[in-house]
Short mmCIF file of C-alpha atoms in Angstrom, two decimals:
data_model
loop_
_atom_site.label_atom_id
_atom_site.label_comp_id
_atom_site.label_asym_id
_atom_site.label_seq_id
_atom_site.Cartn_x
_atom_site.Cartn_y
_atom_site.Cartn_z
CA MET A 65 85.24 170.34 16.13
CA ALA A 66 87.16 168.80 19.02
CA GLU A 67 88.83 171.33 21.30
CA PHE A 68 92.53 170.87 21.84
CA THR A 69 93.30 169.39 25.22
CA LEU A 70 96.26 167.77 26.91
CA GLU A 71 93.98 165.54 29.01
CA LEU A 72 92.93 162.17 27.62
CA ASN A 73 89.28 161.32 28.18
CA ASP A 74 88.21 158.19 30.07
CA ASP A 75 87.81 156.07 26.92
CA GLN A 76 91.25 157.06 25.67
CA LYS A 77 92.83 156.29 29.03
CA GLN A 78 91.20 152.87 29.03
CA VAL A 79 92.56 152.12 25.54
CA ARG A 80 95.99 153.44 26.51
CA ASP A 81 96.16 151.22 29.60
CA TRP A 82 94.96 148.20 27.60
CA LEU A 83 97.66 148.76 24.96
CA HIS A 84 100.30 149.33 27.61
CA GLY A 85 99.39 146.03 29.23
CA PHE A 86 99.68 144.19 25.91
CA ALA A 87 103.02 145.86 25.22
CA ALA A 88 104.32 144.93 28.67
CA ASP A 89 102.96 141.38 28.83
CA VAL A 90 103.21 140.18 25.22
CA ILE A 91 105.54 142.40 23.16
CA ARG A 92 108.40 143.05 25.59
CA PRO A 93 108.99 139.42 26.61
CA ALA A 94 109.29 138.49 22.92
CA ALA A 95 111.38 141.47 21.81
CA SER A 96 114.88 140.04 22.19
CA GLU A 97 114.01 136.71 20.54
CA TRP A 98 112.54 138.21 17.39
CA ASP A 99 115.27 140.82 17.14
CA GLU A 100 117.80 137.99 17.10
CA ARG A 101 115.77 135.87 14.68
CA GLU A 102 115.18 138.80 12.30
CA GLU A 103 111.86 137.31 11.29
CA THR A 104 108.26 138.50 11.24
CA PRO A 105 106.80 137.68 14.70
CA TRP A 106 103.66 135.96 13.42
CA PRO A 107 102.71 134.56 16.85
CA VAL A 108 102.71 138.05 18.36
CA ILE A 109 100.69 139.46 15.47
CA GLN A 110 98.28 136.56 15.99
CA GLU A 111 97.93 137.47 19.67
CA ALA A 112 97.34 141.10 18.71
CA ALA A 113 94.63 139.96 16.32
CA LYS A 114 92.97 137.77 18.95
CA VAL A 115 92.58 140.66 21.39
CA GLY A 116 91.51 143.09 18.66
CA ILE A 117 94.61 145.28 18.34
CA TYR A 118 95.58 143.98 14.91
CA SER A 119 92.27 144.65 13.19
CA LEU A 120 90.54 147.06 10.86
CA ASP A 121 88.02 147.97 13.57
CA PHE A 122 90.67 149.00 16.09
CA TYR A 123 92.65 150.96 13.51
CA ALA A 124 89.51 152.73 12.29
CA GLN A 125 88.41 153.64 15.83
CA GLN A 126 91.75 155.27 16.53
CA PHE A 127 92.02 156.87 13.09
CA PHE A 128 88.61 158.52 13.39
CA ASP A 129 89.07 159.70 16.98
CA PRO A 130 87.82 163.30 16.67
CA THR A 131 90.64 164.59 18.88
CA GLY A 132 93.27 163.07 16.59
CA LEU A 133 95.03 161.49 19.56
CA GLY A 134 93.93 157.88 19.06
CA ILE A 135 96.66 156.91 16.60
CA PRO A 136 99.62 158.68 18.30
CA MET A 137 98.56 157.32 21.69
CA ALA A 138 98.39 153.77 20.29
CA MET A 139 101.71 154.11 18.47
CA GLU A 140 103.52 155.38 21.54
CA GLU A 141 102.37 152.50 23.73
CA LEU A 142 103.07 149.74 21.20
CA PHE A 143 106.52 151.10 20.34
CA TRP A 144 107.25 151.52 24.03
CA GLY A 145 106.99 147.72 24.03
CA ASP A 146 109.40 147.16 21.13
CA ALA A 147 109.90 148.99 17.86
CA GLY A 148 110.54 145.97 15.64
CA ILE A 149 107.54 143.94 16.80
CA ALA A 150 105.31 147.02 16.91
CA LEU A 151 106.22 147.88 13.32
CA SER A 152 105.24 144.36 12.31
CA ILE A 153 101.87 144.97 13.98
CA VAL A 154 101.23 148.45 12.56
CA GLY A 155 103.13 148.23 9.24
CA THR A 156 99.95 147.30 7.40
CA GLY A 157 98.59 150.67 8.45
CA LEU A 158 100.75 152.56 5.94
CA ALA A 159 99.15 150.64 3.07
CA ALA A 160 95.75 151.23 4.65
CA VAL A 161 96.44 154.97 4.86
CA GLY A 162 97.42 154.89 1.19
CA VAL A 163 94.00 153.50 0.33
CA LEU A 164 92.16 155.82 2.72
CA ALA A 165 93.97 158.87 1.33
CA ASN A 166 93.46 158.07 -2.34
CA GLY A 167 90.81 155.37 -2.78
CA THR A 168 87.08 155.40 -3.40
CA GLU A 169 84.61 154.24 -0.76
CA GLU A 170 84.22 150.96 -2.63
CA GLN A 171 87.99 150.43 -2.74
CA ILE A 172 88.32 151.22 0.95
CA GLY A 173 85.57 148.74 1.82
CA THR A 174 86.97 146.04 -0.48
CA TRP A 175 90.71 146.11 0.13
CA ILE A 176 91.41 147.27 3.67
CA PRO A 177 89.66 144.28 5.30
CA GLN A 178 91.77 141.97 3.10
CA MET A 179 94.92 143.66 4.36
CA TYR A 180 94.33 142.42 7.90
CA GLY A 181 92.57 139.10 7.49
CA ASP A 182 91.09 137.86 10.76
CA ALA A 183 92.18 136.39 14.08
CA ASP A 184 92.28 132.86 12.62
CA ASP A 185 94.17 133.82 9.44
CA VAL A 186 96.12 137.07 9.83
CA LYS A 187 97.41 138.87 6.76
CA VAL A 188 99.73 141.84 6.27
CA ALA A 189 99.89 144.53 3.57
CA ALA A 190 102.72 146.56 2.05
CA PHE A 191 103.03 150.11 0.77
CA CYS A 192 105.61 150.26 -2.04
CA SER A 193 106.93 153.69 -2.96
CA SER A 194 110.74 153.90 -2.58
CA GLU A 195 113.01 152.61 -5.32
CA PRO A 196 116.77 151.96 -5.55
CA ASP A 197 117.24 155.37 -7.20
CA ALA A 198 114.16 157.13 -5.83
CA GLY A 199 113.87 157.48 -2.08
CA SER A 200 113.61 161.10 -0.99
CA ASP A 201 113.68 162.09 -4.68
CA VAL A 202 110.25 160.78 -5.62
CA ALA A 203 110.48 162.51 -9.01
CA ALA A 204 113.16 159.95 -9.97
CA MET A 205 110.70 157.05 -9.72
CA ARG A 206 110.95 154.61 -12.63
CA THR A 207 108.26 152.00 -11.97
CA ARG A 208 105.79 152.42 -14.82
CA ALA A 209 102.09 151.73 -15.08
CA VAL A 210 100.68 151.60 -18.61
CA HIS A 211 96.97 151.34 -19.31
CA ASP A 212 95.85 148.58 -21.68
CA GLY A 213 92.62 149.95 -23.09
CA ALA A 214 91.69 146.67 -24.76
CA THR A 215 91.36 144.86 -21.44
CA ASP A 216 91.04 147.84 -19.07
CA GLU A 217 94.10 146.64 -17.18
CA TRP A 218 97.18 148.45 -15.89
CA VAL A 219 100.55 146.83 -16.58
CA LEU A 220 103.20 147.52 -13.91
CA ASN A 221 106.95 147.09 -14.31
CA GLY A 222 109.74 148.10 -11.96
CA THR A 223 111.46 147.41 -8.64
CA LYS A 224 110.48 148.80 -5.25
CA THR A 225 112.71 148.77 -2.20
CA TRP A 226 112.54 149.30 1.57
CA ALA A 227 109.00 147.94 1.54
CA THR A 228 107.75 146.92 4.99
CA ASN A 229 106.09 143.50 4.50
CA GLY A 230 107.19 143.57 0.87
CA GLY A 231 106.75 140.19 -0.78
CA ILE A 232 105.12 138.52 2.24
CA ALA A 233 102.04 140.77 2.07
CA GLY A 234 98.74 139.72 0.62
CA VAL A 235 97.80 143.16 -0.68
CA HIS A 236 100.49 145.47 -2.06
CA VAL A 237 99.83 149.17 -2.69
CA VAL A 238 102.25 150.29 -5.42
CA VAL A 239 103.04 153.84 -6.48
CA ALA A 240 103.97 154.04 -10.17
CA VAL A 241 104.57 156.59 -12.93
CA VAL A 242 101.69 157.04 -15.37
CA ASP A 243 102.93 160.26 -17.03
CA PRO A 244 106.75 160.66 -16.95
CA GLU A 245 106.61 164.24 -18.26
CA LEU A 246 104.89 165.43 -15.08
CA GLY A 247 107.57 164.18 -12.71
CA SER A 248 106.22 163.45 -9.24
CA LYS A 249 102.79 164.79 -10.28
CA GLY A 250 102.50 162.00 -12.84
CA HIS A 251 102.27 159.26 -10.22
CA ALA A 252 99.32 157.09 -9.23
CA SER A 253 98.73 154.32 -6.68
CA PHE A 254 97.55 150.81 -7.52
CA ILE A 255 96.27 147.83 -5.58
CA VAL A 256 98.04 144.60 -6.48
CA PRO A 257 95.71 141.84 -5.21
CA PRO A 258 96.97 138.67 -3.51
CA GLY A 259 98.46 136.10 -5.86
CA THR A 260 98.82 138.42 -8.83
CA PRO A 261 101.33 136.91 -11.32
CA GLY A 262 104.54 138.86 -11.88
CA LEU A 263 104.97 140.24 -8.35
CA SER A 264 107.79 138.68 -6.37
CA GLN A 265 110.01 139.40 -3.40
CA GLY A 266 113.53 140.52 -4.18
CA GLN A 267 116.27 141.01 -1.61
CA LYS A 268 115.29 140.81 2.05
CA PHE A 269 117.36 143.32 4.01
CA LYS A 270 119.32 142.44 7.15
CA LYS A 271 119.04 145.63 9.18
CA HIS A 272 120.78 147.50 11.99
CA GLY A 273 117.52 147.85 13.92
CA ILE A 274 113.77 147.07 13.81
CA ARG A 275 114.92 143.59 12.85
CA ALA A 276 111.61 141.88 13.70
CA SER A 277 110.00 143.90 10.90
CA HIS A 278 110.30 142.40 7.41
CA THR A 279 111.84 144.82 4.87
CA ALA A 280 112.45 143.77 1.28
CA GLU A 281 112.48 144.64 -2.39
CA VAL A 282 109.36 144.03 -4.47
CA VAL A 283 109.89 143.16 -8.13
CA LEU A 284 107.11 143.82 -10.66
CA GLU A 285 107.38 142.11 -14.03
CA ASP A 286 104.43 142.69 -16.37
CA VAL A 287 102.07 142.73 -13.41
CA ARG A 288 98.55 143.19 -14.75
CA VAL A 289 95.87 144.56 -12.46
CA PRO A 290 92.24 145.37 -13.32
CA GLY A 291 91.26 148.97 -13.95
CA HIS A 292 89.34 149.11 -10.70
CA CYS A 293 92.64 148.62 -8.84
CA LEU A 294 93.72 152.18 -9.71
CA LEU A 295 93.12 154.06 -6.45
CA GLY A 296 90.59 156.82 -6.97
CA GLY A 297 89.62 155.57 -10.43
CA LYS A 298 90.70 156.57 -13.95
CA GLU A 299 88.31 159.51 -14.26
CA LYS A 300 89.77 161.15 -11.17
CA LEU A 301 93.31 160.38 -12.37
CA ASP A 302 92.67 161.91 -15.80
CA GLU A 303 91.27 165.07 -14.19
CA ARG A 304 94.27 165.36 -11.86
CA LEU A 305 96.76 164.84 -14.67
CA ALA A 306 94.98 167.43 -16.81
CA ARG A 307 95.21 169.98 -13.99
CA ALA A 308 98.89 169.15 -13.47
CA ARG A 309 99.62 169.60 -17.18
CA GLU A 310 97.82 172.94 -17.19
CA ARG A 311 99.72 174.13 -14.13
CA ALA A 312 102.98 172.96 -15.69
CA ARG A 313 102.23 175.01 -18.81
CA SER A 314 101.25 178.09 -16.82
CA GLY A 315 103.88 177.70 -14.11
CA GLY A 316 101.11 177.69 -11.52
CA GLU A 317 100.74 176.10 -8.11
CA ARG A 318 101.95 172.56 -7.70
CA VAL A 319 99.68 169.73 -6.67
CA LYS A 320 100.36 166.87 -4.30
CA ASN A 321 101.00 163.36 -5.55
CA ALA A 322 99.56 160.20 -4.05
CA ALA A 323 102.70 159.06 -2.23
CA MET A 324 103.27 162.46 -0.65
CA ALA A 325 99.66 162.56 0.54
CA THR A 326 100.20 159.22 2.29
CA PHE A 327 103.43 160.36 3.94
CA GLU A 328 101.90 163.66 5.12
CA ALA A 329 99.07 161.76 6.79
CA SER A 330 101.43 159.38 8.56
CA ARG A 331 104.29 161.62 9.73
CA PRO A 332 102.85 162.50 13.17
CA ALA A 333 102.25 158.78 13.74
CA VAL A 334 105.92 158.09 13.04
CA GLY A 335 106.76 160.82 15.52
CA ALA A 336 104.63 158.99 18.11
CA MET A 337 106.55 155.76 17.41
CA ALA A 338 109.78 157.62 18.13
CA VAL A 339 108.34 159.04 21.35
CA GLY A 340 107.46 155.52 22.50
CA THR A 341 110.98 154.23 21.89
CA ALA A 342 112.55 157.26 23.58
CA ARG A 343 110.28 156.92 26.59
CA ALA A 344 111.13 153.24 26.96
CA ALA A 345 114.87 153.95 26.96
CA TYR A 346 114.45 156.84 29.39
CA GLU A 347 112.52 154.67 31.84
CA VAL A 348 115.20 151.96 31.76
CA ALA A 349 117.91 154.58 32.33
CA LEU A 350 115.96 156.23 35.16
CA ASP A 351 115.40 152.93 36.95
CA TYR A 352 119.06 151.98 36.48
CA ALA A 353 120.27 155.35 37.80
CA ARG A 354 118.13 154.96 40.90
CA THR A 355 119.42 151.49 41.74
CA ARG A 356 122.99 151.46 40.45
CA THR A 357 125.46 152.56 43.12
CA GLN A 358 128.95 153.94 42.63
CA PHE A 359 131.14 155.48 45.32
CA GLY A 360 128.54 154.56 47.92
CA ARG A 361 125.48 156.27 46.44
CA PRO A 362 122.99 155.89 43.54
CA ILE A 363 124.40 157.38 40.35
CA ILE A 364 121.30 159.58 40.00
CA ASP A 365 122.73 161.59 42.90
CA ASN A 366 125.50 162.69 40.55
CA GLN A 367 124.55 165.95 38.89
CA GLY A 368 125.92 164.83 35.52
CA ILE A 369 123.53 161.87 35.44
CA ALA A 370 120.59 163.76 36.93
CA PHE A 371 120.89 166.57 34.38
CA GLN A 372 121.00 164.06 31.52
CA LEU A 373 117.78 162.47 32.75
CA ALA A 374 116.16 165.89 33.13
CA ASP A 375 117.02 166.77 29.53
CA MET A 376 115.83 163.38 28.29
CA ARG A 377 112.43 163.74 29.96
CA THR A 378 112.04 167.33 28.74
CA ARG A 379 112.76 166.37 25.14
CA ILE A 380 110.35 163.44 25.26
CA ASP A 381 107.51 165.60 26.58
CA ALA A 382 108.24 168.33 24.01
CA ALA A 383 108.24 165.77 21.20
CA ARG A 384 104.92 164.35 22.36
CA LEU A 385 103.37 167.82 22.42
CA LEU A 386 104.45 168.47 18.83
CA VAL A 387 103.02 165.09 17.76
CA TRP A 388 99.73 165.71 19.54
CA ARG A 389 99.42 169.20 18.06
CA ALA A 390 99.97 167.93 14.51
CA SER A 391 97.60 165.01 15.04
CA TRP A 392 94.88 167.29 16.41
CA MET A 393 95.35 169.71 13.50
CA ALA A 394 95.04 166.90 10.96
CA ALA A 395 91.91 165.50 12.63
CA THR A 396 90.21 168.90 12.81
CA GLY A 397 91.08 169.94 9.26
CA LYS A 398 93.57 172.64 10.15
CA PRO A 399 96.22 173.06 7.44
CA PHE A 400 99.90 172.57 8.22
CA LEU A 401 100.78 176.15 7.32
CA SER A 402 104.18 175.84 9.00
CA ALA A 403 104.72 172.15 8.19
CA GLU A 404 103.66 171.13 11.69
CA GLY A 405 103.47 167.48 10.63
CA SER A 406 107.09 167.50 9.50
CA MET A 407 108.07 169.39 12.64
CA SER A 408 106.62 166.66 14.83
CA LYS A 409 108.34 163.88 12.91
CA LEU A 410 111.67 165.72 12.80
CA TYR A 411 111.86 166.58 16.48
CA ALA A 412 110.55 163.26 17.76
CA SER A 413 112.92 161.30 15.52
CA GLU A 414 115.96 163.26 16.60
CA THR A 415 114.81 162.96 20.21
CA ALA A 416 114.65 159.17 19.97
CA LYS A 417 118.21 158.97 18.66
CA GLU A 418 119.53 161.34 21.33
CA VAL A 419 117.63 159.86 24.27
CA THR A 420 118.49 156.26 23.46
CA ALA A 421 122.17 157.21 23.06
CA GLN A 422 122.08 158.92 26.46
CA ALA A 423 120.43 155.83 27.97
CA VAL A 424 123.29 153.65 26.70
CA GLN A 425 125.77 156.11 28.20
CA ILE A 426 124.04 156.14 31.59
CA LEU A 427 124.14 152.34 31.74
CA GLY A 428 127.80 152.41 30.75
CA GLY A 429 129.23 149.03 29.81
CA ASN A 430 125.91 147.35 30.62
CA GLY A 431 124.20 149.61 28.11
CA PHE A 432 126.49 148.30 25.40
CA THR A 433 125.42 144.69 25.96
CA ARG A 434 122.31 142.83 24.86
CA GLU A 435 121.60 141.96 28.46
CA TYR A 436 119.85 145.34 28.72
CA PRO A 437 117.27 146.55 26.16
CA VAL A 438 118.70 150.05 25.60
CA GLU A 439 121.24 148.63 23.14
CA ARG A 440 118.37 147.38 20.96
CA MET A 441 116.37 150.57 21.46
CA HIS A 442 119.35 152.65 20.32
CA ARG A 443 119.65 150.55 17.15
CA ASP A 444 115.91 150.77 16.55
CA ALA A 445 115.83 154.55 17.01
CA ALA A 446 118.14 155.13 14.05
CA ILE A 447 115.32 154.35 11.60
CA TYR A 448 113.10 157.24 12.65
CA THR A 449 115.39 159.86 11.12
CA ILE A 450 115.46 157.87 7.87
CA PHE A 451 112.13 156.32 6.86
CA GLU A 452 109.05 158.19 5.66
CA GLY A 453 111.19 161.23 4.97
CA THR A 454 114.68 161.74 6.37
CA SER A 455 115.38 164.49 8.88
CA GLU A 456 117.02 166.42 6.06
CA ILE A 457 113.84 166.19 3.99
CA GLN A 458 111.72 167.29 6.97
CA ARG A 459 113.93 170.36 7.39
CA LEU A 460 113.61 171.07 3.68
CA VAL A 461 109.81 170.81 3.84
CA ILE A 462 109.68 173.10 6.89
CA ALA A 463 112.08 175.65 5.41
CA ARG A 464 110.29 175.81 2.07
CA THR A 465 106.92 176.08 3.77
CA LEU A 466 108.14 179.00 5.86
CA SER A 467 109.78 180.72 2.87
CA GLY A 468 106.90 180.09 0.49
CA MET A 469 109.10 178.13 -1.90
CA PRO A 470 107.51 175.17 -3.71
CA ILE A 471 107.91 171.75 -2.09
CA ARG A 472 108.91 169.29 -4.81
#
């Protein structure tokens, strides 16, 4: 078991510096253009694939880092570059985590490579869970999956929303209801292979921030997928549903559903994304405060500005520590007895919103223009308190964990 440490080892430092260089040299120069275009930055993803950042091998190396710090370190550096472009680069990872969390070894080996493609032909993947009437309330999900025993196929019908890479992805991972009577415990996840008839892109959303990341509805109309596309397999699903039915009858302990397992695994990573955005805005504000003069001196000499910067840096470091703790706990098999994963996501997300707002304020009128990047960073930061569990949901998870109440 890896001991907890706040010091990165030499290999981790080398990877961090490599990622930082890519973020500085490739992502940042392209950030404003793709934010304005509101399109997937395929050329940047292609460059990331060429150097090995957008690849299954790189993701796996960071995911299986025994210290747990590989993924949060990578997320922080990439999102320091730009949140929208970085999300386009790492968005496939949520679908990959869905397969890793719920799939068999054969499914992992078959589908995750197809999610990324290769440096000459990059692909993206999408994880589809939220619906128009089922975001935080996963029990309200309506997308149905019905098993056709005659052909051993699952037939999917419904509409998903807020899907990163939805519709433009090759592989879609779709969460659907297989037993409505069990609520959120009657869900399962399915692979929808590339080119499957009946899957189409619905509305593409024009967003306040992270505009270089494609977000859209995914419409499923009589989508038929082979039985082997059920993540984990039917035998495992039948056993899980039987346990859930028994617990429902006896009023016993609740079990986790597939979507929640994916979100729990990814929350510290989202916290690291928020830390990266907050750090980027803080650094711009710090540099501006050192060089901007008013009344004959740099504005950092004013206590009001200096204290803001001190608070910004303190919050960023505290958020990173919470993210690292949760990531280390997950990697070493320590349970989140106090919802440490949700704590990390909650605090880092709120920190990103606060720090980027303070950065805009420190830059004054300049901060409100697109000439400086803090305006974009402030817009981007708003998403962290919303996706993969709102701040309100994180507080609910933490409170119910502390009180011993069931988390629905």
